[in-house]
Amino acid sequence: MMTPLFTLTPASLLALALILWLLSGIACWLVAASARLSSLISGAGSMLASLAVITAALQILHSGPAQRITLPVLAYTAEFSVLNGLLLLAMSVPALFCSLYACAWLKRVDRRKRAHTGLWCNLLMAALTASAVSANATELILMMEMAALCAYFLIVQTDEVKSRRAGLNQFLCGRLGTLCLILAFALLHHASGSVNFEVLRHTEFTAGVKSVAFLLALTGFGLYAGIIPLHAWVPQSHSSAPAHAAALFSSALMKMGILGVIKVGLDLLGAPPLWWGLVVLLLAILTAFIGGLYALMEHDIRRLLAYHTLENIGIILLGVGGAMVGVALNLPMLASLALLAGLFHLFNHGLFKTALFLGAGEVEMQTGIKDMEKLGGIARLMPWTAVAMLIALMSMAALPPLNGFASEWLLYQSLFQLSNSHVLIARLLGPLLAVGLALTGALALMCIAKVFGVTFLGAPRSQAAANATPAPLPMTLSSVLLALLCVIFGIASPWVIPHFSAVATSLLNAPLMPFASHDTVVSGIAGVSAPMIALLLLGMPILPWLIASLLRGNRLPNRLRGDAWACGYGHSPDMVVTATGFAQPLRVMFAPLYRLRVCATPAALVASLHQGWLGAFCRRLAFIELAVLLVVAFA
């Protein structure tokens, strides 16, 4: 009896997904002349691949101890662990909705952009999926490098100065990150004789080797994750690439950097010393605060969202750094709670940030504008997009009962646990980090007011904004469904959190936390019920409305809408608050921090790096390198 080539095992599903991404990307490139056919092949193929990865990830999360398996057909050695399964899930759910968005987006662009975007996006996801389950350092570096090169080609598609500069920044940062990773794992190979992750876990390294390897790996993975001050490539890259590709940068590519920090800091090198965790915590709060602060100065909506991605990378790293400190101090409750918060926020960030990038892409597609100063009044013309973006913005600002609130609340609890440590520096850092996280949350709240108020409310500030129409159904549906998931994972957090807790405790080899089998959010620790918050928030506005509707009778007729009150003067669009005016107080208050960016990147250095010959040389080098990597991968 013949064995079927593909079954429903995780290995077969991942192999099927990789093949689907490769074949659909190549087919889209070949038939790009037909807009309908190429968009259908690329989008549908990527959606099927994402569904296969989601199914495989759910199986891996419930499969028990880690295991090494060779994928059928591809002969690729993969490591299946709960951490890898969680990352696959966090990457593939946003990828599913990005693929749905691409079905409509690809139809509306020219042949060249359609061919390149369909090919590079699918190849990007294939490389990231393979890197997420890599079983040794060679596979990991090879696939991450391939993903970074695909991102480069997505950025430089448009022949504009900004796109070329963004692509060059990303290319140089990516190559530097890869070099640091090669040096880190070469050092570990020299000490252990292997780059296999299972061998590295059971090798005793000297303190010096571990520390040097950790710093090199933190730099390399930090360049991929965009940890400040290693973030130079992030803002303009997200603005230059197509919107759904930018969403994949935030939800998948940068998350591989986070996975690398977790692997090196908590998995491969054994128990970390205290100073490792403190370094990660300091970089995390710097990244979160500076990212949120710089976001408020941006007028380009996608650059603003990119800076908020940096903010959320910092929030995730607060959980990772807290876990490292907990392991170093032998505090399993702190370590498990902090890592749980970081992993849950890693997943949640992929949902709300993808919804925001896709929503911004819909606005850009319908108006041709990314500058918020030229928008306004979009909510009346694109209501479903406005609602989806409002929900996602509220989740990004950690407002209850959405998913961003649930994960950040856990993070606050871990910082309070850190404050109760017996080590003085940890007791000092706990309150300071909690205050820093609160300030970051305040900046995110201001961002809601700026993005939604300036972009969607008020009067249109340009003819293009006034003539906007709703986006095509697949594009609108992609952002609306993601916003719905933000609500679901927030309200259902009492039932979701135990699954993330199992991942954290499995990685740390710690006992299950007390709330892992209860139906309340962190029972005995957080004391917050997300479903109750949701009911109260729904009841507060609905109950007065019901009372007023029942008791008013015929006394209060409905009022007619008119112009906004302007102190007796005729209202005009010029009176509406602008993005510049909204952020002006912060620009004055934090002027030294904003000047720091100019001081850190002197004009002479920037001019020398962005000479025409260097960009052209890097573009040719990227083609050669990608061709070599593809040959090596298939060989």
XYZ file of C-alpha atoms in Angstrom:
635
model
C 0.000 0.000 0.000
C 1.480 3.359 -1.016
C 2.040 6.069 1.606
C 0.539 9.432 0.591
C 3.099 12.091 -0.228
C 1.469 14.682 2.023
C -0.387 13.865 5.218
C -1.648 16.124 7.993
C 1.525 15.829 10.060
C 3.341 19.093 10.876
C 6.321 18.113 8.708
C 4.151 17.400 5.665
C 2.084 20.533 6.146
C 5.187 22.731 6.393
C 6.695 21.119 3.303
C 3.417 21.672 1.449
C 3.340 25.317 2.551
C 6.906 25.967 1.406
C 6.220 24.394 -1.985
C 2.992 26.385 -2.383
C 4.751 29.665 -1.601
C 7.529 28.920 -4.072
C 5.303 27.704 -6.901
C 2.650 30.420 -6.534
C 5.314 33.134 -6.401
C 7.019 31.858 -9.540
C 3.675 31.372 -11.320
C 2.616 34.930 -10.458
C 5.850 36.205 -11.976
C 5.383 34.139 -15.134
C 1.760 35.131 -15.811
C 2.002 38.721 -14.558
C 0.563 40.010 -17.846
C -2.851 38.755 -16.712
C -3.802 40.829 -13.677
C -6.715 38.630 -12.615
C -4.905 35.303 -13.028
C -1.595 36.311 -11.450
C -3.242 37.966 -8.441
C -5.462 34.929 -7.916
C -2.520 32.505 -8.123
C -0.300 34.509 -5.791
C -2.993 35.388 -3.262
C -4.785 32.044 -3.170
C -1.523 30.068 -3.109
C -0.201 32.145 -0.242
C -3.481 31.835 1.665
C -3.427 28.040 1.341
C 0.207 27.974 2.462
C -0.607 30.155 5.472
C -3.496 27.896 6.445
C -1.199 24.868 6.210
C 1.353 26.559 8.493
C -1.356 27.552 10.983
C -2.531 23.935 11.150
C 1.043 22.686 11.568
C 1.767 25.293 14.257
C -1.276 24.277 16.296
C -0.178 20.657 16.131
C 3.385 21.533 17.163
C 2.090 23.548 20.139
C 0.382 20.404 21.452
C 3.025 17.870 20.427
C 5.038 17.813 23.664
C 8.864 17.780 23.804
C 10.988 19.236 21.003
C 11.927 16.893 18.161
C 14.021 16.987 14.996
C 12.262 15.930 11.786
C 13.267 16.007 8.122
C 10.610 17.593 5.934
C 9.393 15.333 3.104
C 10.386 16.176 -0.479
C 12.549 19.131 0.600
C 15.009 17.154 2.772
C 15.189 20.094 5.183
C 15.977 19.264 8.812
C 13.532 21.067 11.096
C 13.245 21.395 14.842
C 9.711 21.318 16.209
C 9.352 22.911 19.627
C 6.556 24.859 21.269
C 8.541 28.085 20.817
C 8.943 27.447 17.082
C 5.259 26.543 16.845
C 4.231 29.787 18.518
C 6.400 31.839 16.183
C 4.973 30.015 13.152
C 1.482 30.850 14.373
C 2.397 34.496 15.046
C 3.799 34.850 11.506
C 1.250 32.840 9.517
C -1.961 34.404 10.875
C -0.980 37.910 9.679
C 0.371 36.369 6.460
C -3.066 34.847 5.786
C -4.753 38.268 5.818
C -1.889 39.910 3.927
C -2.490 37.322 1.200
C -6.199 38.173 1.143
C -5.287 41.859 0.816
C -2.827 41.031 -1.990
C -5.578 39.352 -4.042
C -7.116 42.782 -4.635
C -3.950 44.905 -4.478
C -2.081 43.000 -7.188
C -4.906 43.573 -9.677
C -4.560 47.350 -9.379
C -0.824 47.793 -10.005
C 1.255 47.583 -13.159
C 2.639 44.357 -14.544
C 6.208 44.860 -13.300
C 5.199 45.610 -9.711
C 2.684 42.758 -9.722
C 5.283 40.241 -10.875
C 7.962 41.356 -8.430
C 5.709 41.769 -5.398
C 4.004 38.402 -5.879
C 7.352 36.632 -6.225
C 9.277 38.362 -3.430
C 6.460 38.301 -0.855
C 5.923 34.570 -1.280
C 9.641 33.846 -1.236
C 9.959 36.035 1.883
C 7.361 33.982 3.755
C 8.893 30.704 2.629
C 12.319 31.767 3.903
C 10.924 33.037 7.217
C 8.927 29.846 7.778
C 12.012 27.722 7.114
C 14.135 29.880 9.433
C 11.553 29.607 12.237
C 11.984 25.810 12.373
C 15.699 25.648 11.594
C 17.609 23.022 13.563
C 21.099 24.505 13.264
C 22.799 27.854 12.885
C 23.685 27.326 9.221
C 20.050 26.885 8.233
C 18.987 29.802 10.413
C 21.503 32.266 8.983
C 20.974 31.083 5.409
C 17.197 31.497 5.560
C 17.267 34.793 7.445
C 19.700 36.182 4.884
C 17.415 35.046 2.073
C 14.434 36.700 3.778
C 16.383 39.949 4.207
C 17.283 39.974 0.516
C 13.645 39.437 -0.469
C 12.737 42.377 1.753
C 15.369 44.470 -0.014
C 13.859 43.768 -3.440
C 10.377 44.604 -2.138
C 11.675 47.972 -0.912
C 13.513 49.089 -4.061
C 10.773 48.313 -6.600
C 9.808 51.973 -7.012
C 12.455 54.020 -8.762
C 12.451 56.863 -6.261
C 15.243 58.426 -4.254
C 13.564 57.545 -0.926
C 13.077 53.922 -1.940
C 16.671 53.556 -3.108
C 17.962 55.088 0.135
C 15.664 52.863 2.190
C 16.813 49.783 0.295
C 20.472 50.662 0.754
C 19.960 51.184 4.501
C 18.212 47.833 4.776
C 20.870 46.066 2.699
C 23.777 47.403 4.760
C 22.051 46.729 8.100
C 21.077 43.225 7.016
C 24.586 42.324 5.903
C 26.051 43.660 9.143
C 23.530 41.629 11.122
C 24.379 38.474 9.193
C 28.097 39.068 9.741
C 27.559 39.377 13.503
C 25.554 36.144 13.541
C 28.235 34.309 11.559
C 30.880 35.465 14.047
C 28.736 34.490 17.044
C 28.022 30.963 15.848
C 31.574 30.532 14.512
C 32.787 31.204 18.057
C 30.340 28.650 19.453
C 31.359 26.170 16.756
C 35.002 26.638 17.692
C 34.180 25.835 21.325
C 31.722 22.974 20.729
C 32.613 21.582 17.309
C 29.047 21.925 16.051
C 26.424 24.463 15.016
C 23.580 22.049 15.744
C 21.231 23.597 18.295
C 20.816 20.345 20.233
C 24.595 20.009 20.627
C 24.967 23.645 21.664
C 22.342 23.184 24.393
C 24.379 20.420 26.006
C 27.813 22.037 25.687
C 29.443 23.771 28.645
C 30.963 27.052 27.428
C 33.301 29.271 29.375
C 31.863 32.529 30.686
C 33.960 34.568 28.224
C 32.846 32.592 25.170
C 29.200 32.792 26.234
C 29.326 36.540 26.835
C 31.089 37.403 23.570
C 28.760 35.121 21.600
C 25.738 36.650 23.317
C 26.788 40.224 22.532
C 27.485 39.360 18.893
C 24.175 37.516 18.566
C 22.290 40.333 20.317
C 23.764 42.789 17.812
C 22.978 40.564 14.830
C 19.444 39.680 15.854
C 18.932 43.230 17.114
C 19.609 44.575 13.615
C 16.902 42.297 12.250
C 14.484 43.176 15.071
C 15.184 46.914 14.858
C 16.330 47.388 18.448
C 17.293 51.033 18.952
C 20.010 52.168 18.118
C 20.164 49.421 15.439
C 16.925 50.497 13.766
C 18.124 52.690 10.885
C 16.522 50.534 8.191
C 13.053 50.223 9.724
C 11.046 53.462 9.199
C 11.706 54.190 5.531
C 11.617 50.509 4.569
C 8.058 50.190 5.867
C 7.059 53.313 3.968
C 8.680 52.277 0.666
C 7.496 48.665 0.402
C 3.884 47.747 -0.506
C 1.572 47.940 2.512
C 1.096 44.178 2.911
C 4.854 43.623 2.554
C 5.450 46.253 5.256
C 2.980 44.355 7.447
C 5.052 41.189 6.917
C 8.206 43.086 7.896
C 6.633 43.975 11.250
C 4.757 40.750 11.944
C 7.270 38.202 10.617
C 10.743 39.445 9.614
C 11.412 41.502 12.743
C 9.965 38.744 14.951
C 12.749 36.426 13.771
C 15.161 38.802 15.498
C 13.143 38.404 18.712
C 13.237 34.607 18.342
C 17.023 34.776 17.988
C 17.402 36.808 21.184
C 15.216 34.298 23.062
C 17.125 31.321 21.645
C 20.563 32.686 22.509
C 19.616 34.338 25.789
C 17.427 31.618 27.303
C 17.869 28.394 25.337
C 21.191 27.618 23.661
C 23.720 29.036 26.136
C 22.171 27.876 29.396
C 21.226 30.079 32.334
C 22.160 33.701 31.571
C 24.117 35.882 34.010
C 22.246 38.807 35.520
C 23.914 41.473 33.381
C 22.595 39.915 30.165
C 19.031 40.452 31.300
C 19.771 43.981 32.509
C 21.282 44.914 29.130
C 18.207 43.582 27.316
C 15.868 45.434 29.702
C 17.667 48.747 29.186
C 17.678 48.337 25.397
C 14.011 47.355 25.561
C 12.798 50.430 27.453
C 14.968 52.673 25.252
C 13.468 51.115 22.122
C 9.910 51.366 23.441
C 10.117 54.983 24.598
C 12.150 56.413 21.693
C 10.028 54.505 19.174
C 6.815 55.952 20.600
C 8.311 59.439 20.848
C 9.594 59.521 17.269
C 6.313 58.104 15.961
C 4.436 61.217 17.051
C 6.673 63.414 14.892
C 5.868 61.567 11.667
C 3.383 62.718 9.023
C 3.817 59.665 6.806
C 1.324 57.225 8.297
C 3.397 54.149 7.487
C 6.588 55.637 8.941
C 4.579 56.404 12.065
C 3.387 52.807 12.279
C 6.954 51.590 11.719
C 8.164 53.585 14.717
C 5.332 52.086 16.740
C 6.568 48.670 15.655
C 9.860 49.612 17.297
C 7.927 50.586 20.404
C 6.266 47.172 20.507
C 9.558 45.386 19.845
C 10.775 47.127 22.993
C 7.699 45.985 24.938
C 8.248 42.373 23.834
C 11.910 42.612 24.828
C 10.888 43.852 28.276
C 9.288 40.456 28.752
C 12.320 38.614 27.373
C 14.741 40.638 29.519
C 12.562 40.128 32.589
C 12.624 36.360 31.970
C 16.427 36.414 31.708
C 16.671 38.326 34.993
C 14.245 35.871 36.605
C 16.343 32.892 35.496
C 19.567 34.565 36.671
C 18.055 35.295 40.111
C 16.398 31.869 40.370
C 12.906 33.384 40.465
C 10.799 31.001 38.335
C 7.540 32.930 38.837
C 9.107 36.158 37.562
C 10.773 34.388 34.629
C 7.615 32.548 33.566
C 5.331 35.568 33.921
C 7.686 37.916 32.052
C 8.259 35.483 29.179
C 4.526 34.759 28.999
C 3.862 38.510 28.680
C 6.523 38.899 25.981
C 5.298 35.948 23.922
C 1.647 36.954 24.212
C 2.467 40.493 23.117
C 4.549 39.134 20.239
C 1.445 37.361 18.959
C -0.913 40.259 19.658
C 1.354 42.779 17.952
C 1.172 40.806 14.730
C -2.626 41.111 14.743
C -3.117 44.801 15.434
C -0.070 46.052 13.532
C -1.003 44.072 10.420
C -4.522 45.527 10.627
C -3.016 49.027 10.840
C -0.652 48.591 7.893
C -3.381 47.066 5.731
C -5.776 49.850 6.718
C -3.142 52.452 5.873
C -2.611 50.666 2.567
C -6.337 50.908 1.813
C -6.308 54.658 2.459
C -3.218 55.050 0.285
C -4.721 52.957 -2.493
C -7.964 54.958 -2.555
C -6.396 58.421 -2.228
C -2.792 58.065 -3.397
C -1.693 59.821 -0.186
C 0.433 58.709 2.773
C 0.839 62.171 4.303
C -1.723 62.609 7.090
C -1.628 66.396 6.646
C -3.424 65.972 3.295
C -6.108 63.579 4.505
C -9.088 64.063 6.831
C -12.753 63.106 6.689
C -11.961 59.566 5.532
C -14.209 57.945 8.156
C -17.360 59.024 6.314
C -16.082 57.710 2.998
C -14.365 54.488 4.198
C -16.332 53.555 7.341
C -15.257 49.914 7.680
C -11.587 50.792 7.271
C -11.989 53.542 9.879
C -13.595 51.184 12.402
C -10.924 48.522 11.852
C -8.105 51.021 12.291
C -9.705 52.528 15.411
C -9.930 49.101 17.046
C -6.346 48.277 16.061
C -5.113 51.658 17.333
C -6.890 51.098 20.645
C -5.282 47.669 20.907
C -1.864 49.171 20.146
C -2.448 51.644 22.994
C -3.328 48.720 25.322
C -6.906 49.847 26.012
C -9.217 47.228 27.541
C -10.724 44.840 26.678
C -8.544 44.375 23.576
C -5.644 41.957 23.199
C -2.936 44.607 23.578
C -4.250 45.384 27.055
C -4.149 41.731 28.121
C -0.474 41.231 27.225
C 0.711 44.590 28.566
C -1.174 43.986 31.820
C 0.784 40.761 32.253
C 3.974 42.683 31.581
C 3.123 45.190 34.315
C 2.588 42.272 36.699
C 6.030 40.880 35.844
C 7.628 44.289 36.493
C 5.892 44.401 39.877
C 7.334 40.944 40.557
C 10.765 42.307 39.615
C 10.297 45.057 42.213
C 9.965 42.388 44.919
C 13.333 40.807 44.103
C 16.016 40.397 46.784
C 18.636 42.057 44.522
C 18.859 45.834 44.912
C 19.329 46.691 41.231
C 16.299 44.606 40.280
C 14.195 46.300 42.967
C 15.245 49.679 41.588
C 14.683 48.754 37.944
C 11.199 47.295 38.443
C 9.415 50.582 39.282
C 11.510 52.558 36.785
C 10.652 50.187 33.955
C 6.971 50.221 34.947
C 6.975 54.028 34.809
C 8.751 53.919 31.440
C 6.148 51.492 30.125
C 3.377 53.779 31.397
C 4.946 56.756 29.582
C 5.142 54.658 26.439
C 1.450 53.861 26.839
C 0.687 57.579 27.137
C 2.527 58.225 23.880
C 0.499 55.459 22.225
C -2.723 57.103 23.421
C -1.590 60.371 21.842
C -0.926 58.413 18.665
C -4.569 57.271 18.572
C -5.715 60.870 18.715
C -3.235 61.942 16.063
C -3.708 59.144 13.535
C -7.460 58.745 13.828
C -8.284 62.395 14.453
C -6.107 63.849 11.703
C -6.638 61.094 9.123
C -10.252 60.016 9.575
C -12.075 62.898 11.274
C -12.626 66.522 10.395
C -12.878 67.853 6.874
C -10.833 66.644 3.878
C -7.687 68.701 3.272
C -7.203 67.658 -0.336
C -9.347 66.811 -3.326
C -8.042 63.242 -3.334
C -9.207 62.745 0.266
C -12.612 64.256 -0.550
C -13.037 61.834 -3.486
C -12.042 58.672 -1.592
C -14.212 55.585 -1.997
C -14.307 52.298 -0.023
C -11.496 49.874 -0.807
C -12.220 46.598 -2.642
C -13.919 43.963 -0.501
C -10.870 41.647 0.017
C -8.753 44.579 1.214
C -11.429 45.864 3.583
C -12.206 42.368 4.825
C -8.558 41.704 5.674
C -8.292 44.644 8.084
C -11.785 44.155 9.550
C -11.181 40.472 10.341
C -7.865 41.281 11.994
C -9.566 43.944 14.117
C -12.178 41.353 15.080
C -9.383 39.003 16.166
C -7.986 41.791 18.357
C -11.345 41.921 20.131
C -11.665 38.135 20.372
C -8.183 37.542 21.776
C -8.714 40.333 24.281
C -12.056 39.115 25.594
C -11.011 35.444 25.419
C -7.633 36.078 27.084
C -8.542 34.019 30.200
C -8.755 30.940 27.993
C -5.857 31.861 25.681
C -3.226 32.815 28.258
C -2.772 29.276 29.676
C -1.612 28.073 26.239
C 1.022 30.813 26.066
C 1.981 29.998 29.647
C 2.663 26.408 28.626
C 5.092 27.659 25.958
C 6.925 29.888 28.450
C 7.217 27.234 31.148
C 8.299 24.606 28.620
C 11.128 26.817 27.373
C 12.250 27.644 30.913
C 11.738 24.099 32.265
C 9.672 25.656 35.023
C 6.482 24.371 36.691
C 3.160 25.554 35.312
C 2.029 28.854 36.770
C -0.968 28.914 39.151
C -3.335 30.474 36.614
C -2.629 27.946 33.867
C -5.699 25.869 34.708
C -8.094 28.662 35.774
C -10.625 30.701 33.860
C -9.553 34.138 35.087
C -6.740 36.264 33.788
C -3.754 35.412 35.969
C -5.809 34.292 38.925
C -4.357 35.579 42.159
C -1.841 37.786 40.346
C -3.633 40.168 38.045
C -7.195 39.902 39.345
C -8.702 41.277 36.123
C -11.494 39.660 34.136
C -11.386 40.658 30.477
C -14.959 39.459 29.725
C -16.295 41.540 32.639
C -14.408 44.620 31.385
C -15.923 44.081 27.941
C -19.454 43.833 29.343
C -18.992 46.963 31.440
C -17.555 48.964 28.546
C -20.458 47.909 26.330
C -23.041 48.583 29.039
C -21.798 52.054 29.981
C -22.785 53.733 26.670
C -25.720 51.454 25.837
C -27.598 51.796 29.141
C -27.943 55.633 29.065
C -28.975 55.459 25.414
C -31.695 52.922 26.234
C -32.969 55.034 29.148
C -33.031 58.185 27.003
C -34.808 56.354 24.167
C -37.502 54.997 26.490
C -38.177 58.191 28.458
C -37.830 61.034 25.981
C -41.134 60.463 24.216
C -41.815 63.224 21.664
C -40.162 65.992 23.652
C -36.714 65.869 22.081
C -36.778 65.618 18.289
C -33.704 64.429 16.458
C -31.251 67.212 15.737
C -29.982 68.054 12.286
C -26.259 67.921 11.607
C -24.535 71.155 10.726
C -21.084 72.681 10.544
C -18.780 72.410 13.520
C -18.963 75.303 15.991
C -16.118 77.756 15.296
C -16.803 80.537 17.859
C -19.225 82.327 15.553
C -17.020 82.180 12.476
C -17.636 80.137 9.370
C -15.944 76.760 9.663
C -13.242 75.881 7.123
C -10.897 72.880 6.702
C -7.946 75.095 7.664
C -9.233 75.224 11.235
C -8.889 71.459 11.756
C -5.953 70.329 13.882
C -2.944 69.167 11.853
C -0.407 66.451 12.570
C 2.298 69.091 13.018
C 0.264 71.181 15.425
C -0.815 68.151 17.446
C 2.779 67.029 18.106
C 4.294 70.508 18.554
C 4.263 70.479 22.411
C 6.178 67.205 22.461
C 8.621 68.510 19.861
C 9.441 71.399 22.214
C 9.494 69.289 25.385
C 11.768 66.557 24.018
C 13.811 68.697 21.635
C 17.181 67.251 22.833
C 16.016 63.704 22.063
C 14.807 64.699 18.622
C 18.104 66.465 17.897
C 19.897 63.268 18.899
C 18.803 61.624 15.646
C 20.449 64.401 13.627
C 23.637 64.234 15.714
C 23.838 60.443 15.421
C 23.544 60.555 11.624
C 25.741 63.423 10.363
C 24.805 64.776 6.959
C 28.307 64.107 5.587
C 28.121 60.426 6.564
C 24.634 60.022 5.094
C 25.709 61.715 1.848
C 28.764 59.485 1.515
C 26.727 56.314 2.082
C 24.022 57.211 -0.417
C 26.152 57.899 -3.423
C 24.687 56.515 -6.609
C 27.470 54.028 -7.310
C 27.123 52.335 -3.890
C 23.394 51.755 -4.311
C 23.869 50.299 -7.802
C 26.707 48.075 -6.569
C 24.615 46.764 -3.653
C 21.698 46.035 -5.983
C 23.884 43.892 -8.250
C 25.454 42.247 -5.206
C 21.997 41.436 -3.818
C 21.007 39.661 -7.063
C 24.226 37.622 -7.059
C 23.930 36.750 -3.369
C 20.295 35.700 -3.652
C 21.069 33.502 -6.666
C 23.899 31.810 -4.754
C 21.693 31.314 -1.682
C 18.914 29.757 -3.768
C 21.368 27.352 -5.382
C 22.803 26.412 -1.984
C 19.334 25.995 -0.463
C 18.080 23.734 -3.228
C 21.328 21.794 -3.287
